[in-house]
Coordinates of C-alpha atoms in Angstrom, one line a residue:
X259 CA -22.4 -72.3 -127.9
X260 CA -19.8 -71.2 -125.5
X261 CA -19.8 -68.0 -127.7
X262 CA -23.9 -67.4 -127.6
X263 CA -23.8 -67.7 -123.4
X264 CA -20.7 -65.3 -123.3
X265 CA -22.5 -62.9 -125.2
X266 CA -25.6 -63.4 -123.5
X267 CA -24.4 -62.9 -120.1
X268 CA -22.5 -60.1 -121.7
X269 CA -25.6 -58.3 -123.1
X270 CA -27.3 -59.4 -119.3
X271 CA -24.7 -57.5 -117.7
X272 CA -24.7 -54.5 -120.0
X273 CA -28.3 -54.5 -119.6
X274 CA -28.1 -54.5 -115.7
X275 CA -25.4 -51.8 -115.7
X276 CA -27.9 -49.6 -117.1
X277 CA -30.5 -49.9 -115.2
X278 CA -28.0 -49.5 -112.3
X279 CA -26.7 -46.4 -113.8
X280 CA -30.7 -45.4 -114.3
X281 CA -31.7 -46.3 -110.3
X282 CA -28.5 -44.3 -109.4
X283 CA -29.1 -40.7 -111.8
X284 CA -33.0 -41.1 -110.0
X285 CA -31.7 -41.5 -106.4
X286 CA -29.4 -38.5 -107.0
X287 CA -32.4 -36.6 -108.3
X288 CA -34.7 -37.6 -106.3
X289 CA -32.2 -37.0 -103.3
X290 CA -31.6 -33.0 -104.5
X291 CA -35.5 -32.1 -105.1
X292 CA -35.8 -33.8 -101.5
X293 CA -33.0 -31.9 -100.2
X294 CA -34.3 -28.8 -101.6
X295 CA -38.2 -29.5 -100.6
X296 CA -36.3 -29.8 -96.5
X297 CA -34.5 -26.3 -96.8
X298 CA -37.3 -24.6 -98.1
X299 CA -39.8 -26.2 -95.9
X300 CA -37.9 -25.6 -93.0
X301 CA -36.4 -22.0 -94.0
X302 CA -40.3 -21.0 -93.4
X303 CA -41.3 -22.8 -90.7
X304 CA -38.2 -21.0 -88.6
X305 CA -38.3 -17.7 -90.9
X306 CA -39.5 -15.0 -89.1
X307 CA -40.2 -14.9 -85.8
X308 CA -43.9 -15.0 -84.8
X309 CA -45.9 -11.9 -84.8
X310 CA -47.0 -9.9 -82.2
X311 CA -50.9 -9.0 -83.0
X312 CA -52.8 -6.0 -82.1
X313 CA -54.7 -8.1 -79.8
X314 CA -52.3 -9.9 -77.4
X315 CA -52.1 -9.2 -74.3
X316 CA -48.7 -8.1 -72.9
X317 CA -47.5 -7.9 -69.8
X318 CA -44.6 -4.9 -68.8
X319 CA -42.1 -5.1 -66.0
X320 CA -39.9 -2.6 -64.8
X321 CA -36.4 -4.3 -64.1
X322 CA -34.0 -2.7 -62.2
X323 CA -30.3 -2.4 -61.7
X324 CA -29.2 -4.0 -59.2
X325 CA -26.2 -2.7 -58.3
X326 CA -26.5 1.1 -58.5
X327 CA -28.7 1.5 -55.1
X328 CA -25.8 2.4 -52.7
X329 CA -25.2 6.1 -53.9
X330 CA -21.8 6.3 -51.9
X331 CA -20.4 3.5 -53.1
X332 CA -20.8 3.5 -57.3
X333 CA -17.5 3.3 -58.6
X334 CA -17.0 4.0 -62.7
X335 CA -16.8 0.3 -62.6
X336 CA -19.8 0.2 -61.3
X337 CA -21.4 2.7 -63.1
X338 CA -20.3 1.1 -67.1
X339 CA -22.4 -1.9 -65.7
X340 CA -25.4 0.4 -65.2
X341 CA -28.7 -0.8 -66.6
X342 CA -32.3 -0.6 -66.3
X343 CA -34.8 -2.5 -68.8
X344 CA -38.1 -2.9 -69.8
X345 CA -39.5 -6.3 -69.5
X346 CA -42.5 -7.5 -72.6
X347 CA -44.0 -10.8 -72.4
X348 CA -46.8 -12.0 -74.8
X349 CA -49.2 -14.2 -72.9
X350 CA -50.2 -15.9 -76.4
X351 CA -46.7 -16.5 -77.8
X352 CA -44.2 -16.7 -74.0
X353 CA -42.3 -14.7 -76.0
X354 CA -40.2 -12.1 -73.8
X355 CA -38.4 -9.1 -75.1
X356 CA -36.2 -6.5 -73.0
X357 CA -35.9 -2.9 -74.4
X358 CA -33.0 -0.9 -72.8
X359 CA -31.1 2.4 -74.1
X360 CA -27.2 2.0 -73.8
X361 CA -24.5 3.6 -75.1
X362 CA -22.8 2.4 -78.0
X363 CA -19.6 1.9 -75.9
X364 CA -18.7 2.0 -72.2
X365 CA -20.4 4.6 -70.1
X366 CA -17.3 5.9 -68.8
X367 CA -16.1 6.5 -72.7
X368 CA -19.2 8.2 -73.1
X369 CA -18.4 10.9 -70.3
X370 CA -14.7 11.5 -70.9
X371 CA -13.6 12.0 -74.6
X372 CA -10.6 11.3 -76.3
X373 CA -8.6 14.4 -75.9
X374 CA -5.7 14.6 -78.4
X375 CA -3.2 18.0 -78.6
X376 CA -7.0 20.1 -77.8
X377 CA -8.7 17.7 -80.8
X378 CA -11.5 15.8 -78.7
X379 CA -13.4 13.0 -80.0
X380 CA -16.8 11.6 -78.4
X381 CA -18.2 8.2 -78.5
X382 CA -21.3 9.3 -76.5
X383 CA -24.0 8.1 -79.1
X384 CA -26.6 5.6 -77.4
X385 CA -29.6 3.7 -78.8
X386 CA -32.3 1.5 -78.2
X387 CA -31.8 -1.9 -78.0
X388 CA -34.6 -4.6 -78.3
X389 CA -33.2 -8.0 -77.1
X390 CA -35.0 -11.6 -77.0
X391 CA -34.2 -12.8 -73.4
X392 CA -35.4 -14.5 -70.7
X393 CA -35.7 -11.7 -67.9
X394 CA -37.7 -13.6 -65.0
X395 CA -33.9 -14.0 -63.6
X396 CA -33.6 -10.3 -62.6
X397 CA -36.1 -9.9 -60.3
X398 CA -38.6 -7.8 -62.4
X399 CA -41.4 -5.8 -60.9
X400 CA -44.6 -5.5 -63.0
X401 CA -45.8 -2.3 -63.3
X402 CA -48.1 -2.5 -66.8
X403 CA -50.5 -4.3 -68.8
X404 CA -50.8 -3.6 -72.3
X405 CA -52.0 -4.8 -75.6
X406 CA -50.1 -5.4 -78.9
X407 CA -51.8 -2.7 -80.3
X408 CA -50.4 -0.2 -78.1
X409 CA -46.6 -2.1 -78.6
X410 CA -47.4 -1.4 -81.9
X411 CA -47.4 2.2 -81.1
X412 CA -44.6 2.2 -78.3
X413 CA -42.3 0.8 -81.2
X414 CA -42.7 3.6 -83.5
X415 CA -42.2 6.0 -80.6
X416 CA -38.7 4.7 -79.8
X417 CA -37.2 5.9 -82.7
X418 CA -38.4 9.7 -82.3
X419 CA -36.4 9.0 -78.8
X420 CA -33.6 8.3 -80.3
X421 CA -34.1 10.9 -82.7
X422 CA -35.1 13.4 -79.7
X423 CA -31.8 12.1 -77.5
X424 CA -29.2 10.9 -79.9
X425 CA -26.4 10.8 -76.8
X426 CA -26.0 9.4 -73.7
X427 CA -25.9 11.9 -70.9
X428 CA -25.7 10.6 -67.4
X429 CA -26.0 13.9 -65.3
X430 CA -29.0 16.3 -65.2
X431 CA -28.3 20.4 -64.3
X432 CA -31.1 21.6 -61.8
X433 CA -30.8 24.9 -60.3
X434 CA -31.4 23.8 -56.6
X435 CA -31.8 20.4 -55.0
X436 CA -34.1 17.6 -56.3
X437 CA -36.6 17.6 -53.0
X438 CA -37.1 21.3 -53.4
X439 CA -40.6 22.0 -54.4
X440 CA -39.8 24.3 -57.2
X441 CA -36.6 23.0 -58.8
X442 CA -36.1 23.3 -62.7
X443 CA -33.9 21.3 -64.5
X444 CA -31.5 23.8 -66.8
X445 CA -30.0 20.3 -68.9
X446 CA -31.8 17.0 -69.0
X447 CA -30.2 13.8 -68.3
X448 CA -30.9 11.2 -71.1
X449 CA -29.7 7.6 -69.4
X450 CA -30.6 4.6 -69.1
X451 CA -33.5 4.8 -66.4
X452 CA -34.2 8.5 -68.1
X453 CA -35.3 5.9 -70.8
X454 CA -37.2 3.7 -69.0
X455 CA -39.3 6.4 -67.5
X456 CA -40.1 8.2 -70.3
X457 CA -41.4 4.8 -71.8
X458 CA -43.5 4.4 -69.1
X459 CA -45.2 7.6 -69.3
X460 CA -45.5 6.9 -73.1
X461 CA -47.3 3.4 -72.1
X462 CA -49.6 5.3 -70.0
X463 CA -50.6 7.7 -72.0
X464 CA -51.6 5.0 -75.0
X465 CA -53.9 3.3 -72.8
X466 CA -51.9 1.0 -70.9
X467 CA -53.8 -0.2 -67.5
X468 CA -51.9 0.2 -64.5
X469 CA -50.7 -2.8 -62.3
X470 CA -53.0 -2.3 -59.0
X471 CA -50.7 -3.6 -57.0
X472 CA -47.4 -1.7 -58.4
X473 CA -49.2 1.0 -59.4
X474 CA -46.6 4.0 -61.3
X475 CA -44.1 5.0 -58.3
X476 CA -40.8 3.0 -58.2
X477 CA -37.2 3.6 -57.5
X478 CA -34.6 4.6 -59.3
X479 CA -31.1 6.6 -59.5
X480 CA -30.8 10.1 -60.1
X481 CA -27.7 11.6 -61.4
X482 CA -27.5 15.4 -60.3
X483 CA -25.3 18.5 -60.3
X484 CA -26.7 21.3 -58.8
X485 CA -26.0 24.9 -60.9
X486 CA -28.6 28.1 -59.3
X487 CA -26.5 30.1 -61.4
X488 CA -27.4 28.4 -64.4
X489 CA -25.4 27.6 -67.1
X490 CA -24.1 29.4 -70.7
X491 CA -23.5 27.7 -74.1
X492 CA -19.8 28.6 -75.4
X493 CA -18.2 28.4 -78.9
X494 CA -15.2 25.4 -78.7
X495 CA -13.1 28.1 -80.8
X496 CA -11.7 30.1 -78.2
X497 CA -12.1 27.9 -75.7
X498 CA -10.4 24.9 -76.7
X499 CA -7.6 25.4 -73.9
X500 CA -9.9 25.4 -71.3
X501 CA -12.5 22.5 -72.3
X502 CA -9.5 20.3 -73.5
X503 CA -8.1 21.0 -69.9
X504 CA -10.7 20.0 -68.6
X505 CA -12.5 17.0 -70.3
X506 CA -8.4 15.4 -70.1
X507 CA -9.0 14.2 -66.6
X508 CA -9.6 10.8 -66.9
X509 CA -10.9 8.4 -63.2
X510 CA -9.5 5.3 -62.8
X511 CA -12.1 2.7 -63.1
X512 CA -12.0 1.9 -59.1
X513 CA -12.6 5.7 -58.3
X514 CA -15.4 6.7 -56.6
X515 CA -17.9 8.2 -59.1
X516 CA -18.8 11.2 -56.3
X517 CA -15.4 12.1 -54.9
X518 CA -14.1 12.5 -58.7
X519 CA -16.6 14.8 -59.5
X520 CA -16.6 16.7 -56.5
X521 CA -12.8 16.9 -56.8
X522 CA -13.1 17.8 -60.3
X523 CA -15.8 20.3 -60.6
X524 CA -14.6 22.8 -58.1
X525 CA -17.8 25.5 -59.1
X526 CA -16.7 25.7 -62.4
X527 CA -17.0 23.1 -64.9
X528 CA -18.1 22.3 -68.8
X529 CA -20.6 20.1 -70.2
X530 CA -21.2 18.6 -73.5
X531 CA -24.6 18.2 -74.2
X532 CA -26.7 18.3 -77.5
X533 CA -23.5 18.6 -79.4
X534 CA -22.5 21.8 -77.7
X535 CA -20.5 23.2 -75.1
X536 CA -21.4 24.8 -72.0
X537 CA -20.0 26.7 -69.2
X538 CA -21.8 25.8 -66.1
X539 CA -21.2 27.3 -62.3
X540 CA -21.8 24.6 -60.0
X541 CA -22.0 24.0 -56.1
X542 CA -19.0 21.9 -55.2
X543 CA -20.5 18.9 -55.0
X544 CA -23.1 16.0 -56.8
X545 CA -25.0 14.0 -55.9
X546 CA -25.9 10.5 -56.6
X547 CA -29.9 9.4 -55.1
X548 CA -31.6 6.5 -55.3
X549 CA -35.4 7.6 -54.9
X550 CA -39.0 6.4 -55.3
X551 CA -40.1 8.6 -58.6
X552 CA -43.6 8.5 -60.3
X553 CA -43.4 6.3 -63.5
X554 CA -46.0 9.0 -65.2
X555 CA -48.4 11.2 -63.9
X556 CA -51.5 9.5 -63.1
X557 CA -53.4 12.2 -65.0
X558 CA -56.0 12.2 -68.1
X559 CA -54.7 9.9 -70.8
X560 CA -53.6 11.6 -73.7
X561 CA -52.2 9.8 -77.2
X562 CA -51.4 13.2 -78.9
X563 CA -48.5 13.8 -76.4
X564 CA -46.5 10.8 -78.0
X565 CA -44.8 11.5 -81.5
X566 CA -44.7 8.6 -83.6
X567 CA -42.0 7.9 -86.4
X568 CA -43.6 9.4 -89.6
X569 CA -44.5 6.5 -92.1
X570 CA -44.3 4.0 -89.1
X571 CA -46.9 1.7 -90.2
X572 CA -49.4 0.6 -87.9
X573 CA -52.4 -1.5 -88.9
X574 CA -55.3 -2.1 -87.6
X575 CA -55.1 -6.2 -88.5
X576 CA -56.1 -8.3 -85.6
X577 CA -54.3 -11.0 -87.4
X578 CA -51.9 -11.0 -90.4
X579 CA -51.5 -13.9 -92.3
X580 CA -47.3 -14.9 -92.8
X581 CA -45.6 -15.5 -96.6
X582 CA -45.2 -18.7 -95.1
X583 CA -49.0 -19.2 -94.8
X584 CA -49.7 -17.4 -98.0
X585 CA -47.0 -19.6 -99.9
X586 CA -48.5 -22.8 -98.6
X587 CA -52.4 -22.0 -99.2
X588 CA -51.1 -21.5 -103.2
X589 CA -49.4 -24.6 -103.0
X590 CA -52.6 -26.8 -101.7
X591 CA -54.7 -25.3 -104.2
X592 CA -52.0 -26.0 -107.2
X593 CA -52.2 -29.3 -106.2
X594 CA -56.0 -29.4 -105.8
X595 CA -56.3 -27.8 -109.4
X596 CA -53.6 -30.9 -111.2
X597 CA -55.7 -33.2 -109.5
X598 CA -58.9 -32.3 -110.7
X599 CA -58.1 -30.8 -113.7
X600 CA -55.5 -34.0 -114.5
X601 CA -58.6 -36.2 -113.3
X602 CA -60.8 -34.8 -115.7
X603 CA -58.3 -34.9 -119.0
X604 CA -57.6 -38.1 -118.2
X605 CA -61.1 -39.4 -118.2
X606 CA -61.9 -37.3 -121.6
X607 CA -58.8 -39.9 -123.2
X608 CA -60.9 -42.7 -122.4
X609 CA -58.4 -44.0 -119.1
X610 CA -60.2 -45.5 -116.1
X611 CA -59.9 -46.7 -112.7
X612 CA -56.7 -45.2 -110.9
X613 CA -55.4 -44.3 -114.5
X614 CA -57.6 -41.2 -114.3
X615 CA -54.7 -40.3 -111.9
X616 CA -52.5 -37.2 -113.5
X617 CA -49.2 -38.7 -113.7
X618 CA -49.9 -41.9 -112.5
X619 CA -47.0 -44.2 -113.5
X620 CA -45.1 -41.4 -111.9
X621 CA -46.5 -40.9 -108.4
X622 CA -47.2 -44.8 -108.4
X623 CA -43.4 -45.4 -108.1
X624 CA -42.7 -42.1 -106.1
X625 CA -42.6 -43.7 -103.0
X626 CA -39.7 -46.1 -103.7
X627 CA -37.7 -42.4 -105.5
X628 CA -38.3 -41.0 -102.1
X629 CA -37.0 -44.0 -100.2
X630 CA -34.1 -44.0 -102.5
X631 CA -34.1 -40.3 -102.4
X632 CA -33.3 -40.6 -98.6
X633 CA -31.2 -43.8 -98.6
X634 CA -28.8 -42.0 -101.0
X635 CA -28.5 -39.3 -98.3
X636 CA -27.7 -41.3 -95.5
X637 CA -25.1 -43.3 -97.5
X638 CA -23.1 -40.0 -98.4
X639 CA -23.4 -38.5 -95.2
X640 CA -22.3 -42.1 -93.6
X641 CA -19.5 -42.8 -96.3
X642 CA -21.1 -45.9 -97.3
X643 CA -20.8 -47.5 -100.7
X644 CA -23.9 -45.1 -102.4
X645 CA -24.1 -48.5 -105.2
X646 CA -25.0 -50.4 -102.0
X647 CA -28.7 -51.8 -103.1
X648 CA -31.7 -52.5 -101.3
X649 CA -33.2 -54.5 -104.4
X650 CA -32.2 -58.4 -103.5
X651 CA -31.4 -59.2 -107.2
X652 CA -28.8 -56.2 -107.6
X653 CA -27.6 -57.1 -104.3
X654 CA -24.4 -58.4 -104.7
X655 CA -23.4 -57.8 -107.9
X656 CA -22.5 -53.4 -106.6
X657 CA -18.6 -54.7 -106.6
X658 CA -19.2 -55.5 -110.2
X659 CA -20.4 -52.2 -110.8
X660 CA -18.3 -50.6 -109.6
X661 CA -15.1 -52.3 -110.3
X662 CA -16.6 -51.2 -114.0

């Protein structure tokens, strides 16, 4: 007798071990296909960030720097700190975007080479840089209003500047002062508010409506050497001496920008620009202003004038629908088809009622898999006992369990 209840409570315990061993493989399970339906829900609903349609209406700002105003005061230290943006934000989304052109390095390593036994080496290369940031801190002034279509448009121009003005160059060559009514400019500066305006008279000309209150004249700083005698583009061989010479002098970083220059150039000096060298006669001195310039002239609009990347795509798709909408419209009618088409085998086999249901011994105890799914979870991530049960009769008996 004793013998029959042993084994009894022996086959009992067996039996319950199983099904403990059972309720544990479908918690894991259950716990990884949750895990895995989280991550990829939630890898699309951050994924990328929202679109900017051709519709939206985007507001520009100018935003200047503020430090480089006082023209007899800029320092190098001052000057490696130089920027000027472009302010974007999208009344339907808040987003805000900056776009700004910078050198790849310092500004002042962008001017004065690495010179190296008459070997020099330039890290003048600059690019445009598109930046998610909140700009209202900076004081911006509004100057444009635009739409995403012409964005659209604006950001396959920026790559045919970069293209156009693949270095950073600070100075501009004119051959007589900047308020002379007829001055040319023999070498273009290419910096950061050179950038800025230049963007602004590509804005214009795609449409965008001016602010009435702005309008297109702000200030800005202008970086000039002044050459009537113009200036000649020399071969490095030959002239390495010279140019190596030359580009060697190196300001210290709390040197006035001006009186270096105007020590330096002494009516002769050499300029890098475009990948060449040039020989350029100056007046002994520059000159650093800070000036209300036009943004663009306020003339006829005119698209034509603005080179786009080729093969930059831009559609004419008010609204685009995301993978992540796509991917979820498939899933709803997957699960609309197993339903009905489930519904309908089922009732062919003769099942009724809630039976008709596809899989309906499965989904019935889906619920409890999920809360198990999730309590498993928690208990790994907590360091709790995972054979901890929330079932009353297996309650009590986990040391068992696991002692087995």
């Amino acid at each position: 007798m004793c013998m029959m209840a042993t084994g009894t409570m022996s086959n009992d315990l067996k039996l319950n071990i199983q099904l403990e061993a059972t309720r544990r493989t479908q918690m894991q399970r259950t716990s990884h296909l949750l895990l895995l339906f989280l991550s990829f829900a939630f890898s699309y609903s951050l994924g990328d960030p929202p679109k900017w349609y051709e519709s939206d209406i985007i507001q520009v700002y100018y935003i200047p720097d503020p430090f480089i105003t006082n023209s007899s005061s800029i320092t190098f230290k001052d000057l490696n700190s130089y920027q000027t943006a472009l302010g974007f934000i999208n009344e339907r989304t808040k987003e805000m975007i900056t776009a700004q052109r910078q050198p790849t390095g310092t500004i002042q390593r962008a001017l004065f080479p690495d010179v190296v036994n008459q070997t020099i080496t330039w890290y003048n290369q600059a690019k445009v840089v598109l930046i998610e940031q909140d700009f209202t801190v900076y004081k911006p002034i509004r100057v444009f209003q635009i739409t995403g279509n012409i964005m659209q448009h604006y950001l396959c121009w920026t790559p045919m500047y970069e293209e156009q003005n693949p270095t950073f160059e600070l100075w501009g060559i004119a051959d007589s002062y900047m308020n002379s009514s007829n001055h040319k400019m023999w070498l273009n500066p290419s910096n950061a508010d050179d950038f800025i305006w230049e963007s602004m008279r590509v804005l214009y000309n795609l449409g965008g409506t001016v602010d009435e209150v702005q309008g297109l004249q702000n200030n800005r700083t202008m970086f000039h050497l002044y050459s009537p005698w113009g200036h000649t583009k020399i071969p490095f061989k030959g002239n390495e001496q010279a140019i190596s010479e030359f580009f060697a002098k190196q300001p210290m970083s709390t040197q006035s920008v001006l009186d270096f220059y105007s020590q330096h150039i002494a009516k002769q000096m050499y300029v890098y620009y475009g990948g060449e060298y040039y020989s350029v006669t100056t007046m002994a001195e520059a000159t650093i202003e800070y000036m209300s310039v036009p943004f663009a002239d306020q003339g006829a609009i005119d698209a034509s004038t603005v080179p786009l990347k080729p093969g930059c795509i831009v559609t004419n798709e008010t609204r685009k629908i995301s993978a992540g909408s796509i991917l979820l419209i498939m899933i709803a009618i997957g699960i609309a088809l197993y339903i009905v088409i489930g519904v309908i085998y089922n009732s062919v086999k003769g099942k009724r009622g809630a039976h008709r249901f596809p899989n309906y011994t499965f989904w019935k105890h889906f619920p409890g898999l999920v809360r198990d799914g999730f309590r498993f979870v928690i208990l790994k991530v907590t360091g709790r006992n995972v054979g901890e049960s929330s079932d009353p009769i297996l309650a009590g008996r986990n040391d068992k369990y696991d002692a087995l």
